[in-house]
Each structure stands twice: as structure tokens, then as C-alpha cells.
PDB file of C-alpha atoms and ligand atoms in Angstrom:
ATOM      1  CA  MET K   1       7.239  -1.170 -18.187  1.00  0.00           C
ATOM      2  CA  GLU K   2      10.046  -0.564 -17.002  1.00  0.00           C
ATOM      3  CA  MET K   3      11.279   1.183 -14.061  1.00  0.00           C
ATOM      4  CA  LYS K   4      14.493   3.154 -15.039  1.00  0.00           C
ATOM      5  CA  LYS K   5      18.245   3.521 -13.468  1.00  0.00           C
ATOM      6  CA  GLY K   6      17.201   7.530 -11.576  1.00  0.00           C
ATOM      7  CA  GLU K   7      13.005   7.206 -11.488  1.00  0.00           C
ATOM      8  CA  LEU K   8      12.292   7.173  -7.475  1.00  0.00           C
ATOM      9  CA  LEU K   9      10.360   4.927  -5.634  1.00  0.00           C
ATOM     10  CA  ASN K  10       6.816   5.017  -4.134  1.00  0.00           C
ATOM     11  CA  LEU K  11       6.740   3.213  -0.733  1.00  0.00           C
ATOM     12  CA  THR K  12       4.401   2.459   0.560  1.00  0.00           C
ATOM     13  CA  VAL K  13       4.386   1.269   4.451  1.00  0.00           C
ATOM     14  CA  LEU K  14       1.132  -1.306   5.458  1.00  0.00           C
ATOM     15  CA  VAL K  15       1.049  -0.359   9.730  1.00  0.00           C
ATOM     16  CA  THR K  16      -2.185  -3.263   9.967  1.00  0.00           C
ATOM     17  CA  SER K  17      -4.020  -5.166   8.785  1.00  0.00           C
ATOM     18  CA  LYS K  18      -7.147  -4.310  11.147  1.00  0.00           C
ATOM     19  CA  CYS K  19     -10.104  -2.306  10.135  1.00  0.00           C
ATOM     20  CA  SER K  20     -12.763  -0.759  11.031  1.00  0.00           C
ATOM     21  CA  LEU K  21     -14.362  -1.635   7.448  1.00  0.00           C
ATOM     22  CA  LYS K  22     -14.854  -5.031   5.375  1.00  0.00           C
ATOM     23  CA  CYS K  23     -14.508  -3.986   2.165  1.00  0.00           C
ATOM     24  CA  LYS K  24     -15.543  -7.013  -0.162  1.00  0.00           C
ATOM     25  CA  MET K  25     -13.063  -5.800  -3.208  1.00  0.00           C
ATOM     26  CA  CYS K  26     -10.186  -4.405  -0.904  1.00  0.00           C
ATOM     27  CA  ALA K  27      -7.124  -3.502  -2.323  1.00  0.00           C
ATOM     28  CA  THR K  28      -4.812  -4.690   0.745  1.00  0.00           C
ATOM     29  CA  TYR K  29      -7.309  -7.359   1.174  1.00  0.00           C
ATOM     30  CA  ALA K  30      -7.926  -6.301   5.604  1.00  0.00           C
ATOM     31  CA  PRO K  31     -11.204  -8.342   5.018  1.00  0.00           C
ATOM     32  CA  TYR K  32      -8.932 -11.966   4.290  1.00  0.00           C
ATOM     33  CA  CYS K  33      -5.824 -10.692   5.960  1.00  0.00           C
ATOM     34  CA  SER K  34      -5.835 -14.210   8.535  1.00  0.00           C
ATOM     35  CA  ARG K  35      -3.517 -12.711  10.217  1.00  0.00           C
ATOM     36  CA  SER K  36      -5.527  -9.342  11.322  1.00  0.00           C
ATOM     37  CA  GLU K  37      -2.622  -7.275  13.571  1.00  0.00           C
ATOM     38  CA  ASN K  38      -0.495  -3.722  13.927  1.00  0.00           C
ATOM     39  CA  TYR K  39       2.739  -3.901  12.441  1.00  0.00           C
ATOM     40  CA  SER K  40       4.912  -3.839  15.172  1.00  0.00           C
ATOM     41  CA  TYR K  41       7.510  -0.215  15.958  1.00  0.00           C
ATOM     42  CA  GLU K  42      10.205  -2.382  15.943  1.00  0.00           C
ATOM     43  CA  HIS K  43       9.370  -3.712  12.490  1.00  0.00           C
ATOM     44  CA  LEU K  44       7.805  -0.641  10.966  1.00  0.00           C
ATOM     45  CA  THR K  45      10.883   1.630  11.820  1.00  0.00           C
ATOM     46  CA  LYS K  46      14.004  -0.515  11.589  1.00  0.00           C
ATOM     47  CA  SER K  47      12.751  -1.807   7.736  1.00  0.00           C
ATOM     48  CA  VAL K  48      12.210   1.655   7.316  1.00  0.00           C
ATOM     49  CA  ALA K  49      15.317   2.838   8.277  1.00  0.00           C
ATOM     50  CA  ARG K  50      16.350   0.210   6.198  1.00  0.00           C
ATOM     51  CA  PHE K  51      15.240   0.955   3.318  1.00  0.00           C
ATOM     52  CA  PHE K  52      16.305   4.387   3.429  1.00  0.00           C
ATOM     53  CA  GLU K  53      20.057   3.274   4.269  1.00  0.00           C
ATOM     54  CA  ASN K  54      19.831   1.722   0.696  1.00  0.00           C
ATOM     55  CA  ILE K  55      17.054   4.643  -1.356  1.00  0.00           C
ATOM     56  CA  ASP K  56      18.510   8.274  -1.235  1.00  0.00           C
ATOM     57  CA  ARG K  57      14.910   9.546  -2.194  1.00  0.00           C
ATOM     58  CA  VAL K  58      11.096   8.610  -2.771  1.00  0.00           C
ATOM     59  CA  GLY K  59       8.095  10.098  -4.979  1.00  0.00           C
ATOM     60  CA  MET K  60       5.581   9.087  -2.570  1.00  0.00           C
ATOM     61  CA  PHE K  61       5.447   8.307   1.015  1.00  0.00           C
ATOM     62  CA  THR K  62       2.384   6.705   1.544  1.00  0.00           C
ATOM     63  CA  ILE K  63       1.245   5.037   5.197  1.00  0.00           C
ATOM     64  CA  SER K  64      -1.682   2.781   4.592  1.00  0.00           C
ATOM     65  CA  GLY K  65      -3.695  -0.340   6.377  1.00  0.00           C
ATOM     66  CA  GLY K  66      -5.929  -1.758   7.092  1.00  0.00           C
ATOM     67  CA  GLU K  67      -7.217   1.613   9.008  1.00  0.00           C
ATOM     68  CA  PRO K  68      -4.188   3.018   9.552  1.00  0.00           C
ATOM     69  CA  LEU K  69      -5.563   5.014  12.797  1.00  0.00           C
ATOM     70  CA  LEU K  70      -5.973   1.901  14.069  1.00  0.00           C
ATOM     71  CA  HIS K  71      -2.501   1.509  14.959  1.00  0.00           C
ATOM     72  CA  PRO K  72      -2.086   2.377  19.185  1.00  0.00           C
ATOM     73  CA  GLN K  73       1.561   3.481  17.799  1.00  0.00           C
ATOM     74  CA  LEU K  74       0.922   5.513  15.505  1.00  0.00           C
ATOM     75  CA  SER K  75       1.738   9.372  15.977  1.00  0.00           C
ATOM     76  CA  GLU K  76       5.174   8.017  17.195  1.00  0.00           C
ATOM     77  CA  LEU K  77       5.386   6.129  13.802  1.00  0.00           C
ATOM     78  CA  VAL K  78       4.483   9.241  11.770  1.00  0.00           C
ATOM     79  CA  ASP K  79       7.876  11.104  13.510  1.00  0.00           C
ATOM     80  CA  PHE K  80       9.703   8.223  13.517  1.00  0.00           C
ATOM     81  CA  PHE K  81       9.212   8.186   9.864  1.00  0.00           C
ATOM     82  CA  SER K  82       9.214  12.376   9.615  1.00  0.00           C
ATOM     83  CA  THR K  83      13.056  12.342   9.760  1.00  0.00           C
ATOM     84  CA  TYR K  84      13.508  11.010   6.752  1.00  0.00           C
ATOM     85  CA  ILE K  85      11.205  14.063   5.343  1.00  0.00           C
ATOM     86  CA  ASP K  86      14.358  16.046   3.552  1.00  0.00           C
ATOM     87  CA  ARG K  87      14.655  12.757   1.216  1.00  0.00           C
ATOM     88  CA  ILE K  88      11.137  12.270   0.507  1.00  0.00           C
ATOM     89  CA  GLU K  89       8.224  14.606  -1.748  1.00  0.00           C
ATOM     90  CA  LEU K  90       4.847  13.759  -0.640  1.00  0.00           C
ATOM     91  CA  PHE K  91       3.943  12.563   2.497  1.00  0.00           C
ATOM     92  CA  GLU K  92       0.394  11.188   2.369  1.00  0.00           C
ATOM     93  CA  ILE K  93      -1.423   8.990   5.329  1.00  0.00           C
ATOM     94  CA  PHE K  94      -4.687   7.161   4.199  1.00  0.00           C
ATOM     95  CA  THR K  95      -8.067   6.391   6.127  1.00  0.00           C
ATOM     96  CA  ASN K  96     -11.050   4.924   6.034  1.00  0.00           C
ATOM     97  CA  GLY K  97     -13.711   7.913   7.931  1.00  0.00           C
ATOM     98  CA  THR K  98     -14.689   5.924  10.883  1.00  0.00           C
ATOM     99  CA  ILE K  99     -11.823   7.483  13.588  1.00  0.00           C
ATOM    100  CA  VAL K 100     -11.107  10.505  15.199  1.00  0.00           C
ATOM    101  CA  PRO K 101      -7.228  11.282  14.702  1.00  0.00           C
ATOM    102  CA  THR K 102      -6.279  11.870  18.647  1.00  0.00           C
ATOM    103  CA  ASP K 103      -4.565  15.628  19.248  1.00  0.00           C
ATOM    104  CA  ARG K 104      -1.549  13.450  19.293  1.00  0.00           C
ATOM    105  CA  LEU K 105      -1.553  12.534  15.774  1.00  0.00           C
ATOM    106  CA  LEU K 106      -2.379  15.995  14.328  1.00  0.00           C
ATOM    107  CA  GLU K 107       0.144  17.753  16.917  1.00  0.00           C
ATOM    108  CA  SER K 108       2.883  15.068  14.754  1.00  0.00           C
ATOM    109  CA  LEU K 109       1.049  15.510  11.167  1.00  0.00           C
ATOM    110  CA  LYS K 110       1.692  18.940  11.890  1.00  0.00           C
ATOM    111  CA  PHE K 111       5.713  18.535  10.668  1.00  0.00           C
ATOM    112  CA  SER K 112       5.555  19.432   7.200  1.00  0.00           C
ATOM    113  CA  SER K 113       2.877  21.213   3.971  1.00  0.00           C
ATOM    114  CA  LYS K 114       4.228  18.064   2.390  1.00  0.00           C
ATOM    115  CA  VAL K 115       1.839  15.677   4.971  1.00  0.00           C
ATOM    116  CA  ASP K 116      -0.840  15.020   2.850  1.00  0.00           C
ATOM    117  CA  VAL K 117      -4.375  12.722   4.217  1.00  0.00           C
ATOM    118  CA  LEU K 118      -6.685  11.513   1.738  1.00  0.00           C
ATOM    119  CA  VAL K 119      -9.947  10.536   4.027  1.00  0.00           C
ATOM    120  CA  ASP K 120     -11.691   8.114   1.834  1.00  0.00           C
ATOM    121  CA  ASN K 121     -14.998   8.282   2.465  1.00  0.00           C
ATOM    122  CA  TYR K 122     -16.814   5.070   1.738  1.00  0.00           C
ATOM    123  CA  GLY K 123     -20.772   7.022   1.971  1.00  0.00           C
ATOM    124  CA  PRO K 124     -22.641   8.497   5.288  1.00  0.00           C
ATOM    125  CA  GLU K 125     -23.313   4.695   6.050  1.00  0.00           C
ATOM    126  CA  LEU K 126     -19.457   3.801   6.526  1.00  0.00           C
ATOM    127  CA  SER K 127     -16.866   6.916   6.467  1.00  0.00           C
ATOM    128  CA  ARG K 128     -19.877   8.168   9.305  1.00  0.00           C
ATOM    129  CA  LYS K 129     -16.765  10.373  10.266  1.00  0.00           C
ATOM    130  CA  VAL K 130     -16.083  12.472   7.307  1.00  0.00           C
ATOM    131  CA  PRO K 131     -17.255  15.494   8.335  1.00  0.00           C
ATOM    132  CA  GLU K 132     -15.259  15.392  11.880  1.00  0.00           C
ATOM    133  CA  ILE K 133     -12.396  13.880  10.993  1.00  0.00           C
ATOM    134  CA  ALA K 134     -12.038  16.981   7.608  1.00  0.00           C
ATOM    135  CA  ASN K 135     -12.578  18.989  10.378  1.00  0.00           C
ATOM    136  CA  ALA K 136     -10.428  18.067  12.806  1.00  0.00           C
ATOM    137  CA  PHE K 137      -7.489  18.167  10.121  1.00  0.00           C
ATOM    138  CA  SER K 138      -8.435  21.704   8.952  1.00  0.00           C
ATOM    139  CA  ALA K 139      -8.548  23.472  12.561  1.00  0.00           C
ATOM    140  CA  SER K 140      -4.696  21.774  12.679  1.00  0.00           C
ATOM    141  CA  GLY K 141      -3.958  23.115   9.636  1.00  0.00           C
ATOM    142  CA  ILE K 142      -3.596  19.954   8.244  1.00  0.00           C
ATOM    143  CA  LYS K 143      -3.784  19.297   4.173  1.00  0.00           C
ATOM    144  CA  HIS K 144      -6.359  17.001   3.080  1.00  0.00           C
ATOM    145  CA  ARG K 145      -8.291  15.873   0.641  1.00  0.00           C
ATOM    146  CA  ILE K 146     -11.554  13.810   0.071  1.00  0.00           C
ATOM    147  CA  ARG K 147     -12.060  10.882  -2.193  1.00  0.00           C
ATOM    148  CA  LYS K 148     -15.007   9.757  -3.169  1.00  0.00           C
ATOM    149  CA  TYR K 149     -15.420   6.376  -3.257  1.00  0.00           C
ATOM    150  CA  TYR K 150     -19.379   4.897  -3.820  1.00  0.00           C
ATOM    151  CA  GLY K 151     -22.374   6.739  -6.097  1.00  0.00           C
ATOM    152  CA  ASP K 152     -21.864   8.892  -9.098  1.00  0.00           C
ATOM    153  CA  ASP K 153     -17.564  10.341 -10.117  1.00  0.00           C
ATOM    154  CA  THR K 154     -16.549   7.393  -7.167  1.00  0.00           C
ATOM    155  CA  HIS K 155     -12.933   7.602  -7.599  1.00  0.00           C
ATOM    156  CA  LEU K 156     -11.062   6.126  -9.978  1.00  0.00           C
ATOM    157  CA  GLY K 157     -14.139   5.494 -11.555  1.00  0.00           C
ATOM    158  CA  GLY K 158     -15.188   2.699  -8.945  1.00  0.00           C
ATOM    159  CA  TRP K 159     -13.119  -0.636  -7.332  1.00  0.00           C
ATOM    160  CA  ILE K 160     -11.823  -3.633  -8.740  1.00  0.00           C
ATOM    161  CA  ASP K 161     -12.603  -6.835  -7.781  1.00  0.00           C
ATOM    162  CA  VAL K 162      -8.650  -8.821  -7.786  1.00  0.00           C
ATOM    163  CA  SER K 163     -10.679 -11.863  -5.845  1.00  0.00           C
ATOM    164  CA  ASP K 164     -10.405 -14.836  -8.354  1.00  0.00           C
ATOM    165  CA  PHE K 165      -7.644 -16.152  -8.212  1.00  0.00           C
ATOM    166  CA  THR K 166      -8.554 -19.828 -10.041  1.00  0.00           C
ATOM    167  CA  GLU K 167      -6.040 -20.806 -12.214  1.00  0.00           C
ATOM    168  CA  LYS K 168      -6.725 -19.340 -15.502  1.00  0.00           C
ATOM    169  CA  HIS K 169      -4.408 -22.361 -17.093  1.00  0.00           C
ATOM    170  CA  ARG K 170      -2.226 -18.891 -19.131  1.00  0.00           C
ATOM    171  CA  THR K 171       1.599 -20.029 -20.665  1.00  0.00           C
ATOM    172  CA  GLU K 172       4.244 -17.161 -20.139  1.00  0.00           C
ATOM    173  CA  LYS K 173       3.755 -15.190 -22.471  1.00  0.00           C
ATOM    174  CA  GLU K 174      -0.085 -14.342 -21.404  1.00  0.00           C
ATOM    175  CA  ASN K 175       1.395 -13.987 -17.978  1.00  0.00           C
ATOM    176  CA  GLU K 176       3.837 -11.500 -19.368  1.00  0.00           C
ATOM    177  CA  ASN K 177       0.362  -9.584 -21.024  1.00  0.00           C
ATOM    178  CA  ILE K 178      -1.330  -9.132 -17.752  1.00  0.00           C
ATOM    179  CA  PHE K 179       0.593  -8.439 -15.563  1.00  0.00           C
ATOM    180  CA  LYS K 180       2.103  -5.704 -18.366  1.00  0.00           C
ATOM    181  CA  ARG K 181      -1.422  -4.770 -19.216  1.00  0.00           C
ATOM    182  CA  CYS K 182      -1.824  -4.393 -14.291  1.00  0.00           C
ATOM    183  CA  SER K 183      -1.719  -1.003 -12.604  1.00  0.00           C
ATOM    184  CA  PHE K 184       0.687  -2.695 -10.534  1.00  0.00           C
ATOM    185  CA  SER K 185       3.362  -2.668 -13.807  1.00  0.00           C
ATOM    186  CA  THR K 186       1.497   0.410 -15.454  1.00  0.00           C
ATOM    187  CA  THR K 187       0.933   3.596 -13.256  1.00  0.00           C
ATOM    188  CA  TRP K 188       2.290   1.977  -9.918  1.00  0.00           C
ATOM    189  CA  LYS K 189       5.162   0.726 -11.709  1.00  0.00           C
ATOM    190  CA  ASN K 190       7.606   2.504  -9.226  1.00  0.00           C
ATOM    191  CA  LEU K 191       5.607   1.221  -5.712  1.00  0.00           C
ATOM    192  CA  ILE K 192       7.532  -0.224  -3.056  1.00  0.00           C
ATOM    193  CA  ILE K 193       4.983  -2.341  -0.707  1.00  0.00           C
ATOM    194  CA  LEU K 194       5.847  -2.959   2.777  1.00  0.00           C
ATOM    195  CA  ILE K 195       4.043  -4.799   4.487  1.00  0.00           C
ATOM    196  CA  ASP K 196       6.075  -6.285   8.714  1.00  0.00           C
ATOM    197  CA  GLY K 197       9.460  -5.836   7.292  1.00  0.00           C
ATOM    198  CA  THR K 198       9.061  -7.775   3.919  1.00  0.00           C
ATOM    199  CA  VAL K 199       8.597  -5.788   0.699  1.00  0.00           C
ATOM    200  CA  HIS K 200       6.557  -6.402  -2.146  1.00  0.00           C
ATOM    201  CA  MET K 201       5.378  -5.752  -5.761  1.00  0.00           C
ATOM    202  CA  CYS K 202       1.968  -5.920  -5.775  1.00  0.00           C
ATOM    203  CA  TYR K 203      -1.020  -6.903  -2.487  1.00  0.00           C
ATOM    204  CA  VAL K 204      -1.427 -10.312  -4.090  1.00  0.00           C
ATOM    205  CA  ASN K 205       1.204 -11.674  -1.231  1.00  0.00           C
ATOM    206  CA  SER K 206       1.214 -14.536   0.288  1.00  0.00           C
ATOM    207  CA  ARG K 207       2.065 -11.997   3.571  1.00  0.00           C
ATOM    208  CA  LEU K 208      -1.158 -10.639   2.775  1.00  0.00           C
ATOM    209  CA  LEU K 209      -3.218 -13.942   1.517  1.00  0.00           C
ATOM    210  CA  ASP K 210      -2.721 -18.129   3.039  1.00  0.00           C
ATOM    211  CA  PHE K 211      -3.909 -19.413   0.325  1.00  0.00           C
ATOM    212  CA  VAL K 212      -0.946 -17.577  -2.010  1.00  0.00           C
ATOM    213  CA  PRO K 213       2.738 -19.699  -2.233  1.00  0.00           C
ATOM    214  CA  ASP K 214       5.704 -18.148   0.012  1.00  0.00           C
ATOM    215  CA  LYS K 215       7.879 -17.507  -2.896  1.00  0.00           C
ATOM    216  CA  PRO K 216      11.291 -15.524  -1.410  1.00  0.00           C
ATOM    217  CA  ASP K 217      12.386 -13.876  -4.703  1.00  0.00           C
ATOM    218  CA  GLU K 218       9.730 -12.028  -4.994  1.00  0.00           C
ATOM    219  CA  TYR K 219      10.245 -10.300  -1.389  1.00  0.00           C
ATOM    220  CA  ILE K 220      12.589  -9.078   0.444  1.00  0.00           C
ATOM    221  CA  ASN K 221      12.997  -9.290   3.480  1.00  0.00           C
ATOM    222  CA  LEU K 222      14.768  -5.729   5.105  1.00  0.00           C
ATOM    223  CA  LEU K 223      15.029  -8.116   8.816  1.00  0.00           C
ATOM    224  CA  ASP K 224      17.262 -10.026   7.982  1.00  0.00           C
ATOM    225  CA  ASP K 225      20.908  -8.996   8.324  1.00  0.00           C
ATOM    226  CA  SER K 226      22.760 -11.287   7.066  1.00  0.00           C
ATOM    227  CA  LEU K 227      21.315  -8.487   4.062  1.00  0.00           C
ATOM    228  CA  SER K 228      24.152  -6.206   2.522  1.00  0.00           C
ATOM    229  CA  ASP K 229      23.581  -3.044   1.215  1.00  0.00           C
ATOM    230  CA  SER K 230      24.196  -3.271  -1.988  1.00  0.00           C
ATOM    231  CA  GLU K 231      21.992  -6.276  -2.260  1.00  0.00           C
ATOM    232  CA  ILE K 232      18.695  -5.445  -0.908  1.00  0.00           C
ATOM    233  CA  LYS K 233      18.854  -2.495  -3.637  1.00  0.00           C
ATOM    234  CA  GLU K 234      19.579  -4.615  -6.099  1.00  0.00           C
ATOM    235  CA  LYS K 235      17.252  -6.784  -4.922  1.00  0.00           C
ATOM    236  CA  ILE K 236      14.898  -3.726  -4.770  1.00  0.00           C
ATOM    237  CA  PHE K 237      15.694  -2.769  -8.645  1.00  0.00           C
ATOM    238  CA  ASN K 238      15.465  -5.986  -9.903  1.00  0.00           C
ATOM    239  CA  LEU K 239      11.864  -7.314  -7.614  1.00  0.00           C
ATOM    240  CA  ARG K 240      10.294  -4.419  -9.712  1.00  0.00           C
ATOM    241  CA  ASN K 241      11.512  -5.011 -13.540  1.00  0.00           C
ATOM    242  CA  ARG K 242      10.242  -8.563 -12.837  1.00  0.00           C
ATOM    243  CA  LYS K 243       8.771  -9.523 -15.800  1.00  0.00           C
ATOM    244  CA  PHE K 244       5.699 -10.942 -13.964  1.00  0.00           C
ATOM    245  CA  LEU K 245       4.322 -13.351 -10.527  1.00  0.00           C
ATOM    246  CA  THR K 246       4.711 -15.865  -9.903  1.00  0.00           C
ATOM    247  CA  TYR K 247       0.364 -15.985  -8.729  1.00  0.00           C
ATOM    248  CA  CYS K 248      -0.203 -12.907 -12.069  1.00  0.00           C
ATOM    249  CA  SER K 249      -1.218 -16.720 -13.192  1.00  0.00           C
ATOM    250  CA  HIS K 250      -3.778 -17.349 -11.674  1.00  0.00           C
ATOM    251  CA  CYS K 251      -5.311 -13.092 -11.664  1.00  0.00           C
ATOM    252  CA  ASN K 252      -7.164 -10.859 -13.930  1.00  0.00           C
ATOM    253  CA  GLY K 253      -4.785  -8.129 -13.182  1.00  0.00           C
ATOM    254  CA  PHE K 254      -6.058  -4.227 -11.282  1.00  0.00           C
ATOM    255  CA  CYS K 255      -6.384  -3.256 -15.425  1.00  0.00           C
ATOM    256  CA  GLU K 256      -7.462  -0.120 -16.638  1.00  0.00           C
ATOM    257  CA  ASP K 257     -10.198  -1.826 -18.283  1.00  0.00           C
ATOM    258  CA  SER K 258     -11.556  -4.251 -15.663  1.00  0.00           C
ATOM    259  CA  LYS K 259     -14.920  -3.576 -14.339  1.00  0.00           C
ATOM    260  CA  ARG K 260     -15.685  -1.219 -11.960  1.00  0.00           C
ATOM    261  CA  TYR K 261     -18.004  -1.297  -9.283  1.00  0.00           C
ATOM    262  CA  THR K 262     -19.826   1.613  -7.914  1.00  0.00           C
ATOM    263  CA  TYR K 263     -20.446   0.330  -4.520  1.00  0.00           C
ATOM    264  CA  PRO K 264     -18.136  -0.622  -1.294  1.00  0.00           C
ATOM    265  CA  GLU K 265     -20.054  -3.830  -0.400  1.00  0.00           C
ATOM    266  CA  GLN K 266     -19.169  -5.368   2.961  1.00  0.00           C
ATOM    267  CA  LEU K 267     -18.932  -8.729   3.887  1.00  0.00           C
TER     268      LEU K 267
HETATM  269  S1  LIG D   1      -0.805 -10.819  -9.276  1.00  0.00           S
HETATM  270 FE1  LIG D   1      -2.149  -9.970  -9.963  1.00  0.00          FE
HETATM  271  S2  LIG D   1      -2.409  -7.501  -9.128  1.00  0.00           S
HETATM  272 FE2  LIG D   1       0.102  -8.508  -8.628  1.00  0.00          FE
HETATM  273  S3  LIG D   1       1.091  -8.006 -10.197  1.00  0.00           S
HETATM  274 FE3  LIG D   1       0.632 -10.133 -10.531  1.00  0.00          FE
HETATM  275  S4  LIG D   1      -1.809  -9.444 -12.146  1.00  0.00           S
HETATM  276 FE4  LIG D   1      -1.296  -7.349 -10.945  1.00  0.00          FE
END
């Protein structure tokens, strides 16, 4: 599905590839990422600033990971991102129910009623701190929701296993068709993912997964000072309007009819 000019982009910023859990079906491939790292404050702030120099408004601005609360400068990052709040409709942060927010982070997150914290609950054995975390956000008056990722009523019907990356020997048309059915061209058709200064449109990329070939025309390096503002803007919209990515040829996609799993299996 094509993104139309004038539609709002959603920006998800991965602040770390480190995680306190090892979910086999992690959508951002944290346990598989060979570069397990907190992305630098300098790269994150410079690239977000560059993004907003070129894009006027964002629908959802989401802080994700890995587990964002593992980043030692998360509060400072929230303070920096908050300066763009007038150009953001909803400011989300994901967390996996294992780490209680510090007082400093709670203070930082109070800056706007647009803040919405999504506490993902992977069950009492994994997300052990959910009640404590929910209490901390309630006591600070910070809006939060708990999403259940196990058992009955699992969020979005359950986990999807997108880990079979064998060559599928598809034609170009078949690659287009798998992409058309994938959530990255339907539900998330306006999504741009920022990883350590580079923007992507899907988590199956060479920045997170070593075996995915590096295709410089399938991401944009916002830290590259040789790119002009107009080039960046055009490249972002061109990226979002691709018919498929090279590696769709090896992937079954996050599709509406993909098999669902209701237990967050750990590696
Ligand atoms: S690589 Fe897979 S998950 Fe990414 S857009 Fe293509 S089909 Fe979807």
C-alpha cells in the first residue's frame, strides 16, 4: 500500500539492541543482533534532529529497543526528544516489564499528556516487575497500558515467527505480493525505524541481522552530512514507497494470516 504525500509518518527509535529477555520471536531481533549495544546519545540526538529538520509532523513517536530502560541515558534522551513534542501526536515508550523506572526517568516522562507507556507483559515468570512498574507510573500520573503477550487474549493474537530466511526462489511479482501482505506495507505502512543513525522500513535489515546483505539504497544514513535536506526528505518517501525490499525474497513477512504463538519462548 503506497504512502501518500501529506500522510503522517510514524517514527520508531531503537535506543538499544540490548535486552533483559531473550524472546525467540522478538520482532526487533534483539537476541540475534551480534552488535548488542546501547546506541550513542550523540547518534540518537543528531539523527532525530536531522529527521525533524526534514519532516514537519509525526503521528506516533515511539522509543523501543531491545529494552529501552537498559539505556543509561534514557532520561536525557527523553528530555531531548521532548523538545519536538509540538510536532508529535503521541509519544510512546515500550518496556518489557522487567525494570522499574528510576525517579529520574519518571520525572522526564511527566512532560506531556501525550506520553503513553506500553508495558509489555510476557507472563509472571518473565515480566516479574509489572505490578511495581504500573504502580510507579500511576503514582507519577503517567499514562500507561499493559499489553498481554502470553496465554489467552494475547495482544494481536500472538507472536509471529519471522525467522525462516531460506531462499524462497520467488519471482519479482511474488516478492511484491509477499510485501503487499506484510504488516510493513499495511498496518505499519507509514513507519520509519531509526537505528543508530540509519532509517529503515523493516526490522529485517543488515543493521540488526548480520546475514542480511547491506543494501545502501534500502536505508538512509541521517549522520551523513553530505546528504542535503531535500535529498533526505525525498529518500525517506521513496524508501516508504518501495514495492519490496531485496530480502523480502527470503522472508514470509508479518502477515495477517501468519501462524500465531501464544507463549514468549526464550532462547
Ligand atoms: S523483509 Fe519480511 S518483514 Fe520485511 S518487509 Fe519484506 S516481507 Fe515484510
